[in-house]
mmCIF file of C-alpha atoms and ligand atoms in Angstrom:
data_model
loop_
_atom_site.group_PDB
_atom_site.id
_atom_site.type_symbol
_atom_site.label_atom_id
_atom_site.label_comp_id
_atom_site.label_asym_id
_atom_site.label_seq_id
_atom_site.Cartn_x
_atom_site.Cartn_y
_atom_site.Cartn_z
ATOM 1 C CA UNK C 1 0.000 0.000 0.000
ATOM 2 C CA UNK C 2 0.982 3.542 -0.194
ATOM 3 C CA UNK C 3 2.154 5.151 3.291
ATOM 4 C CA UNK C 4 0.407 8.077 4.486
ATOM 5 C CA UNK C 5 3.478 9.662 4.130
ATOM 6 C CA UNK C 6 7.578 9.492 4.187
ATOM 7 C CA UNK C 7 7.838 10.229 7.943
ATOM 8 C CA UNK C 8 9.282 7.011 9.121
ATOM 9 C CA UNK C 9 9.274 7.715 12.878
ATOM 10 C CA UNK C 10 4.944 7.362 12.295
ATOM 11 C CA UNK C 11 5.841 3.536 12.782
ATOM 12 C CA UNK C 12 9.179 3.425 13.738
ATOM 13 C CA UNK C 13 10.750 3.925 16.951
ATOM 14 C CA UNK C 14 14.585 3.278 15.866
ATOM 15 C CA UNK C 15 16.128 5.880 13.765
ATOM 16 C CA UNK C 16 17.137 4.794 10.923
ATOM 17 C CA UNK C 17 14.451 1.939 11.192
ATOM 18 C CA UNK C 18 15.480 -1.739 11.385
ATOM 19 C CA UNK C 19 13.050 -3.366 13.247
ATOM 20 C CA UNK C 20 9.361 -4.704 12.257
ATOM 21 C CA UNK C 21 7.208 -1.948 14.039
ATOM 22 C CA UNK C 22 4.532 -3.987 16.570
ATOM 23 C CA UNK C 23 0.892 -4.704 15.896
ATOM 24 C CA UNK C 24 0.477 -1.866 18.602
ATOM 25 C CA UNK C 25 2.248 0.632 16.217
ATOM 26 C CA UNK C 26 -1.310 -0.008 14.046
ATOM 27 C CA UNK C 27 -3.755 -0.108 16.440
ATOM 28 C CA UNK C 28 -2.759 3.241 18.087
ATOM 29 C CA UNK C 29 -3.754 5.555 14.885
ATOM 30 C CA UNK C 30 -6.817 2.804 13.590
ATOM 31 C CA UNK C 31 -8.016 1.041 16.820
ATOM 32 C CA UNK C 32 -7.466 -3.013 16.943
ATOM 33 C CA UNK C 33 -9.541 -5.426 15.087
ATOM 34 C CA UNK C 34 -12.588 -5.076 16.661
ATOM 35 C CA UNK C 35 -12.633 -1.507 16.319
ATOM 36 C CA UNK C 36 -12.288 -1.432 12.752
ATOM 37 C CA UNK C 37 -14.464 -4.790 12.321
ATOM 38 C CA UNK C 38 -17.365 -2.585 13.732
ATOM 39 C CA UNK C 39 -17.252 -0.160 10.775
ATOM 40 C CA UNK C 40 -19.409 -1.056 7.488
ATOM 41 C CA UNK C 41 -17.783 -2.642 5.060
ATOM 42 C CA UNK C 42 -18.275 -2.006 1.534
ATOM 43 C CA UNK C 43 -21.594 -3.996 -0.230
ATOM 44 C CA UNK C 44 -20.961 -7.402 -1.302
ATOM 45 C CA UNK C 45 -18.192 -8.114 0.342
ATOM 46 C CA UNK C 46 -17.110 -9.965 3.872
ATOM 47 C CA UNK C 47 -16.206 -8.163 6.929
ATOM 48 C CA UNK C 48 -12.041 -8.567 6.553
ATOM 49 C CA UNK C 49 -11.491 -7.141 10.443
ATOM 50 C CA UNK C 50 -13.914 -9.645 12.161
ATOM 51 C CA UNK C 51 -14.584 -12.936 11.282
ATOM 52 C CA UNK C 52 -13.869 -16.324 12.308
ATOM 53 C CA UNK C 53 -10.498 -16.492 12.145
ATOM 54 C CA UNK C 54 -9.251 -15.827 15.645
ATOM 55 C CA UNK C 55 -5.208 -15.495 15.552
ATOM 56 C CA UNK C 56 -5.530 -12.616 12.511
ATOM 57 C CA UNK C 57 -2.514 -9.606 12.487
ATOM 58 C CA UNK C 58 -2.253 -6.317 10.180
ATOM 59 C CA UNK C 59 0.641 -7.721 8.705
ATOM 60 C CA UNK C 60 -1.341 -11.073 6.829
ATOM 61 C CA UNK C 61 -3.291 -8.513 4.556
ATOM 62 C CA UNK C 62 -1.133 -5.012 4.656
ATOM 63 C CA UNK C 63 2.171 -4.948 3.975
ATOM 64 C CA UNK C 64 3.279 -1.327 3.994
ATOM 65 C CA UNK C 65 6.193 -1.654 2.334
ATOM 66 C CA UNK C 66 5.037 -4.443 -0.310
ATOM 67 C CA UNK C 67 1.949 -4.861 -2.115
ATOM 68 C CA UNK C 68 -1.164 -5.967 0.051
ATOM 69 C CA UNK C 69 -2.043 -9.528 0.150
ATOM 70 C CA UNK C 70 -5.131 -11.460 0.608
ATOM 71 C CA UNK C 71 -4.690 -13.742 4.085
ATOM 72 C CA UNK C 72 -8.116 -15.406 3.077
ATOM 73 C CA UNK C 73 -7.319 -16.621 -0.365
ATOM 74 C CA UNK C 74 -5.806 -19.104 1.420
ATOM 75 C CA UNK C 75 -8.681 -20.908 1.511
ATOM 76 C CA UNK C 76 -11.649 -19.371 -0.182
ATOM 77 C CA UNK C 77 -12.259 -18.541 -3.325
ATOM 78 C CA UNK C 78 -11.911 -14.600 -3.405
ATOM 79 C CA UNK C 79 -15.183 -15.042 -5.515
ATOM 80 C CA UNK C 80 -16.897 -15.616 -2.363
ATOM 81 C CA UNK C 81 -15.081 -13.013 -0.461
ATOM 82 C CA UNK C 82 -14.738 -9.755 -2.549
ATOM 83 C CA UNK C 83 -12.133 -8.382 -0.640
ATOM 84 C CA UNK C 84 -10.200 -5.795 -1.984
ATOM 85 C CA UNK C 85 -7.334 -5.326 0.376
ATOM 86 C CA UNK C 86 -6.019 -1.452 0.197
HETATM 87 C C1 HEC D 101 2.663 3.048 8.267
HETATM 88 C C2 HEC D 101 3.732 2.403 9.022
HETATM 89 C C3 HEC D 101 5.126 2.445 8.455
HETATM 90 C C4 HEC D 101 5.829 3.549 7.987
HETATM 91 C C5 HEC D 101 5.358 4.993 7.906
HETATM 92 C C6 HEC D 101 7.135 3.063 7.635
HETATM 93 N N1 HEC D 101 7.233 1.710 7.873
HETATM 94 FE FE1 HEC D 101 8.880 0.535 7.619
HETATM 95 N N2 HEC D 101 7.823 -1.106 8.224
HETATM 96 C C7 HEC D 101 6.508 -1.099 8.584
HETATM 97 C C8 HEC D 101 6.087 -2.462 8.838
HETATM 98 C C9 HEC D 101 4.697 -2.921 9.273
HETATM 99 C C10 HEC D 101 7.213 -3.284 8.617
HETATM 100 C C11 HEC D 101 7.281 -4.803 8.731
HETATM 101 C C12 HEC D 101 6.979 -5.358 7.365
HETATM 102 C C13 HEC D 101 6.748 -6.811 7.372
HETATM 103 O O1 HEC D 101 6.660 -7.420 8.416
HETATM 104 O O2 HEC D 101 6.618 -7.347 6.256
HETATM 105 C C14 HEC D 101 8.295 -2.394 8.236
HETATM 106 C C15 HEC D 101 9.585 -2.820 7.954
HETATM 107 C C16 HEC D 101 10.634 -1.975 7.651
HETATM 108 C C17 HEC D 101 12.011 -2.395 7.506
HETATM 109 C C18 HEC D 101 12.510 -3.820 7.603
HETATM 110 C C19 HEC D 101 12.623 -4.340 9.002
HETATM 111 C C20 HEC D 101 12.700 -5.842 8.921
HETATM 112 O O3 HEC D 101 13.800 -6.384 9.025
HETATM 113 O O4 HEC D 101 11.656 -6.463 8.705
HETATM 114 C C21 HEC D 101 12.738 -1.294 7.202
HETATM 115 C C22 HEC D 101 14.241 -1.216 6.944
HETATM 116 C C23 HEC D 101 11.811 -0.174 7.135
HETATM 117 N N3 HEC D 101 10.543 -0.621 7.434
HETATM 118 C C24 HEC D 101 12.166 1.114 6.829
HETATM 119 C C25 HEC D 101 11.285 2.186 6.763
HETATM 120 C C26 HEC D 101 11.660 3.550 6.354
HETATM 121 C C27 HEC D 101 13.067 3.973 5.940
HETATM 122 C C28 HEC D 101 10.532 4.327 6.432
HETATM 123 C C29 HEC D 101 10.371 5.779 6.070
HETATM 124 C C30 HEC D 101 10.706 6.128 4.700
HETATM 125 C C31 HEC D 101 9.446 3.448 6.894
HETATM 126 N N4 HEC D 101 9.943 2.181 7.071
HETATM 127 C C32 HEC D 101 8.156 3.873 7.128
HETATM 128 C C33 HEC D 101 5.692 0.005 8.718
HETATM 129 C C34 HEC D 101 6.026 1.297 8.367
HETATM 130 C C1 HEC D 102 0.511 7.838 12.983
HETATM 131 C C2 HEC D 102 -0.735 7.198 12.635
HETATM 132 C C3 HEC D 102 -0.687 5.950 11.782
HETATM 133 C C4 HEC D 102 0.006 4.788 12.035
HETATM 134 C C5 HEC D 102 0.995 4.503 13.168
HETATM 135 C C6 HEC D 102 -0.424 3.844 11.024
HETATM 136 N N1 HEC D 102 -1.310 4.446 10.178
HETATM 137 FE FE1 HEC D 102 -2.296 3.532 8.643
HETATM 138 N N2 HEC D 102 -3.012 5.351 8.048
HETATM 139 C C7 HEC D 102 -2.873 6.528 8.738
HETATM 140 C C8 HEC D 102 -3.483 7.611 7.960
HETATM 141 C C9 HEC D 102 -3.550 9.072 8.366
HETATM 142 C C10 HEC D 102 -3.984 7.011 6.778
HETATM 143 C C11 HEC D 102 -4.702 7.691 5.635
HETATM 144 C C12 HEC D 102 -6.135 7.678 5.928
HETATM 145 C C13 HEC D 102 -6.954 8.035 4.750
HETATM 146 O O1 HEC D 102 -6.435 8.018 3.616
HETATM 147 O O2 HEC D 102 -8.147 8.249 4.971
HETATM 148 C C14 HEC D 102 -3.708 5.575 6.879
HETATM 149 C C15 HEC D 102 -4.106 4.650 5.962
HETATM 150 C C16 HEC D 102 -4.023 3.262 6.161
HETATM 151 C C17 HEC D 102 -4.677 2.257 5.357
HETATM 152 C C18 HEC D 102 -5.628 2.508 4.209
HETATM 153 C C19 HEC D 102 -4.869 2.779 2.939
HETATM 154 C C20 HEC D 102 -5.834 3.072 1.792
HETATM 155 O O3 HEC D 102 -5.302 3.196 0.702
HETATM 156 O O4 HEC D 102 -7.048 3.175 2.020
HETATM 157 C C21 HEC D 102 -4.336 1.040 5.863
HETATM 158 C C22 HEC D 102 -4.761 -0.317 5.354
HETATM 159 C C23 HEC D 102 -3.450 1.280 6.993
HETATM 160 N N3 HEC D 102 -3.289 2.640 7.144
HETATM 161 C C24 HEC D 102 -2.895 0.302 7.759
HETATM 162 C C25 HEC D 102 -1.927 0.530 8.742
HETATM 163 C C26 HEC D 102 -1.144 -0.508 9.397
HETATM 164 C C27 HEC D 102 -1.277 -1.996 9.132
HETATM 165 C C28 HEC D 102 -0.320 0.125 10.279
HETATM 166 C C29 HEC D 102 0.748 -0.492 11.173
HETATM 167 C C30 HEC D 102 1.879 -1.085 10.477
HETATM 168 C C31 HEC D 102 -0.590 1.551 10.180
HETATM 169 N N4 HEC D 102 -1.562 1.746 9.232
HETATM 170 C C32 HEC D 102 0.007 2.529 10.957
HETATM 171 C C33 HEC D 102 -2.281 6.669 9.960
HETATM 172 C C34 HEC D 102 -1.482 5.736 10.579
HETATM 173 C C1 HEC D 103 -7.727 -10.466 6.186
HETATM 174 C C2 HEC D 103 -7.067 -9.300 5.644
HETATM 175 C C3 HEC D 103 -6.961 -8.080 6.535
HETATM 176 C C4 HEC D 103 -6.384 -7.979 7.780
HETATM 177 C C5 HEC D 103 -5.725 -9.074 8.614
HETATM 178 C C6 HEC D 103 -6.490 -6.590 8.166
HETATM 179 N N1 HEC D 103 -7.125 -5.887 7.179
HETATM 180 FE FE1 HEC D 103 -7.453 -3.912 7.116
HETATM 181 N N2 HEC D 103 -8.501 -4.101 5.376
HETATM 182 C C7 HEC D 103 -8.705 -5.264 4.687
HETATM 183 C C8 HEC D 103 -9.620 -5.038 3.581
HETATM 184 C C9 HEC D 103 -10.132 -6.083 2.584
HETATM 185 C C10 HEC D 103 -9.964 -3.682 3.626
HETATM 186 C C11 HEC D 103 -10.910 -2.941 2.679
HETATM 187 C C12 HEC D 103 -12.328 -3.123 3.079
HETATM 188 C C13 HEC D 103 -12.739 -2.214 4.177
HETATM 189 O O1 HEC D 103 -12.452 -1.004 4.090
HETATM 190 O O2 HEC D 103 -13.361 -2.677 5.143
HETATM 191 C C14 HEC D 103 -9.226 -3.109 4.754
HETATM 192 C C15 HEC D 103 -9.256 -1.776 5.128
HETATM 193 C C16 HEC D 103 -8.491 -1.224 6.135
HETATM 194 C C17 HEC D 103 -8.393 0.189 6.414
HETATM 195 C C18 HEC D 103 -9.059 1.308 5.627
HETATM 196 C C19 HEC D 103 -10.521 1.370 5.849
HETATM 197 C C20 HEC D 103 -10.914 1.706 7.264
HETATM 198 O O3 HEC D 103 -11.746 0.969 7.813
HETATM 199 O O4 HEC D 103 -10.437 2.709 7.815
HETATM 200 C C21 HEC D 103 -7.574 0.329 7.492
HETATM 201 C C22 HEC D 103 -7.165 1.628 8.156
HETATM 202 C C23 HEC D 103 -7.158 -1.007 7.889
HETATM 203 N N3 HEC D 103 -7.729 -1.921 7.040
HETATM 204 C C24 HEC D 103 -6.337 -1.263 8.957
HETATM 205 C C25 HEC D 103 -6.059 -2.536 9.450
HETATM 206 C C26 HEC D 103 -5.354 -2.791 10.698
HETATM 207 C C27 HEC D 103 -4.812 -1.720 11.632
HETATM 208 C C28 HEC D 103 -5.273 -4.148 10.838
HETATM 209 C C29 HEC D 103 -4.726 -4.930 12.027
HETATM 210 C C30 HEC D 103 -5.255 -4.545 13.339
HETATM 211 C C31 HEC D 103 -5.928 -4.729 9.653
HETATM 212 N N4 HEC D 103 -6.404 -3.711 8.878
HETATM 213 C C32 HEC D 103 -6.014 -6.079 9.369
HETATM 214 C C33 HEC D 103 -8.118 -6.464 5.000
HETATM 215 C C34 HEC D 103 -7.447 -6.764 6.168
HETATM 216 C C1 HEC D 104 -7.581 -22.263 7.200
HETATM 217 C C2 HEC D 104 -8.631 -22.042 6.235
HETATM 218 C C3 HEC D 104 -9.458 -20.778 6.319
HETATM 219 C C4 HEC D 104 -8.995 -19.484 6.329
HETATM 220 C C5 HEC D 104 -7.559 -18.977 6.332
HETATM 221 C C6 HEC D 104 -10.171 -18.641 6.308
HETATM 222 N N1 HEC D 104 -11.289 -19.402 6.286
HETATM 223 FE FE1 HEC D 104 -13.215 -18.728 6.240
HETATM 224 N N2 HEC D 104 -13.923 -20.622 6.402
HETATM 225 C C7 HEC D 104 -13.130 -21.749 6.423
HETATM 226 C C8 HEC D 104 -14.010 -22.929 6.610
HETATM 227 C C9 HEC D 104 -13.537 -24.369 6.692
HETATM 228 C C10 HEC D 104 -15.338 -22.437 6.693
HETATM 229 C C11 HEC D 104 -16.602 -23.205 6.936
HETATM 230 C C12 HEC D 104 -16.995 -24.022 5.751
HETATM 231 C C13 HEC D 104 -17.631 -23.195 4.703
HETATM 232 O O1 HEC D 104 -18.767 -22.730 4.930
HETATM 233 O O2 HEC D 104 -17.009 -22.998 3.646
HETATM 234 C C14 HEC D 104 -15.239 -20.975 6.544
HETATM 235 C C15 HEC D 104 -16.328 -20.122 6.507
HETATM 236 C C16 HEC D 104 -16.275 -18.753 6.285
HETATM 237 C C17 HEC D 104 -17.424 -17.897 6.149
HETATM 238 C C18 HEC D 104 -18.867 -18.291 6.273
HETATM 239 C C19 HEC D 104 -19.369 -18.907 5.016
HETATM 240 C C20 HEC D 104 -20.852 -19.174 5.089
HETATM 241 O O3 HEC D 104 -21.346 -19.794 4.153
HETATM 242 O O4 HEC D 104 -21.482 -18.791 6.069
HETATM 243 C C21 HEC D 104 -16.950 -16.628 5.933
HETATM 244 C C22 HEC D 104 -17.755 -15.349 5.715
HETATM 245 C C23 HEC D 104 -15.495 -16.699 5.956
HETATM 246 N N3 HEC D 104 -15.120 -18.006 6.155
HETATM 247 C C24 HEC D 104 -14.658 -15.636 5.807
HETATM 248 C C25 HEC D 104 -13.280 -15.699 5.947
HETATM 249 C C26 HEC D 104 -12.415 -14.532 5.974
HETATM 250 C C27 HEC D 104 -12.868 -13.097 5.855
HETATM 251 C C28 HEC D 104 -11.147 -15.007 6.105
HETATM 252 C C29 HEC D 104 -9.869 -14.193 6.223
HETATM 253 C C30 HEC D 104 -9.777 -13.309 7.360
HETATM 254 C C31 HEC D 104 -11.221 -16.446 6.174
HETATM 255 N N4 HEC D 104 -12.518 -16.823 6.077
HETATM 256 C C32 HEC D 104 -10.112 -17.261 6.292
HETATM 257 C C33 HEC D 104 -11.765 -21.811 6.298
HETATM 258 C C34 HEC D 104 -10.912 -20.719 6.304
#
């Protein structure tokens, strides 16, 4: 995805940055899971943030730094799903 913007201290606490930022890092600016799982999602599509798959980080759909990915496509059909990861 593209980053809200260059500033790499947003995620990073280490200057220059080295490490993977934590989970936390996300949930601070867009609330955790359950937060954002509560927010409509758009028509004809399944709810990406809360579903039945319990043990579910950022990091399995949104990469930051490389393309998004679809966790689910693991195992459905994205047919079924109509996610469009951003
Ligand atoms: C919106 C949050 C965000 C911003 C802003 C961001 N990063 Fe990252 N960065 C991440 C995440 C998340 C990872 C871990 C990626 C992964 O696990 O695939 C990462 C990983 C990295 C890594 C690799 C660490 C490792 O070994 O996995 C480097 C180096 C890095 N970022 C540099 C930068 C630089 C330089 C900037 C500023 C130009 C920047 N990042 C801005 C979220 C961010
Ligand atoms: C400092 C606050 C901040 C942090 C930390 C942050 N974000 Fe964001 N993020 C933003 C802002 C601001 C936007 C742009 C919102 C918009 O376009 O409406 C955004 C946009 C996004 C988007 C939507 C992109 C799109 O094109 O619609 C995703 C997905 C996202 N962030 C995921 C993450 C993940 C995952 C992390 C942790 C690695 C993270 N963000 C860390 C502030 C943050
Ligand atoms: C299974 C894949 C998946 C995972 C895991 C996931 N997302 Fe998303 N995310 C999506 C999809 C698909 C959309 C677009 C549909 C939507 O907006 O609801 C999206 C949209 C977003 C957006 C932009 C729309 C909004 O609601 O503001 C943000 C921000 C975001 N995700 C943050 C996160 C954060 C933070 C995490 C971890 C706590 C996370 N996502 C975990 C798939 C995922
Ligand atoms: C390890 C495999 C696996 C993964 C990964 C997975 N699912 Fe599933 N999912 C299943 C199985 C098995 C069922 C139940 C059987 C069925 O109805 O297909 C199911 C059922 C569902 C259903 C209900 C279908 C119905 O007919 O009611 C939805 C919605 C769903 N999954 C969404 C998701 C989403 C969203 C993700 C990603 C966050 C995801 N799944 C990831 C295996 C998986």
């Amino acid at each position: 995805m593209k980053l809200p913007n260059a500033n790499c201290a947003l995620c990073h606490s280490e200057t220059p940055p080295s490490e993977r930022p934590k989970e936390q890092v996300c949930v601070k600016c867009h609330g955790d899971l359950k937060t954002l799982g509560s927010k409509p999602i758009p028509k004809g599509t399944v709810n990406p943030h809360l579903n039945h798959v319990e043990e579910l980080y950022c990091r399995d759909c949104h990469h930051m730094h490389k393309p998004s990915t679809n966790y689910c496509e693991e195992c459905h059909d994205n047919k079924f799903l109509g996610m469009k990861v951003p």
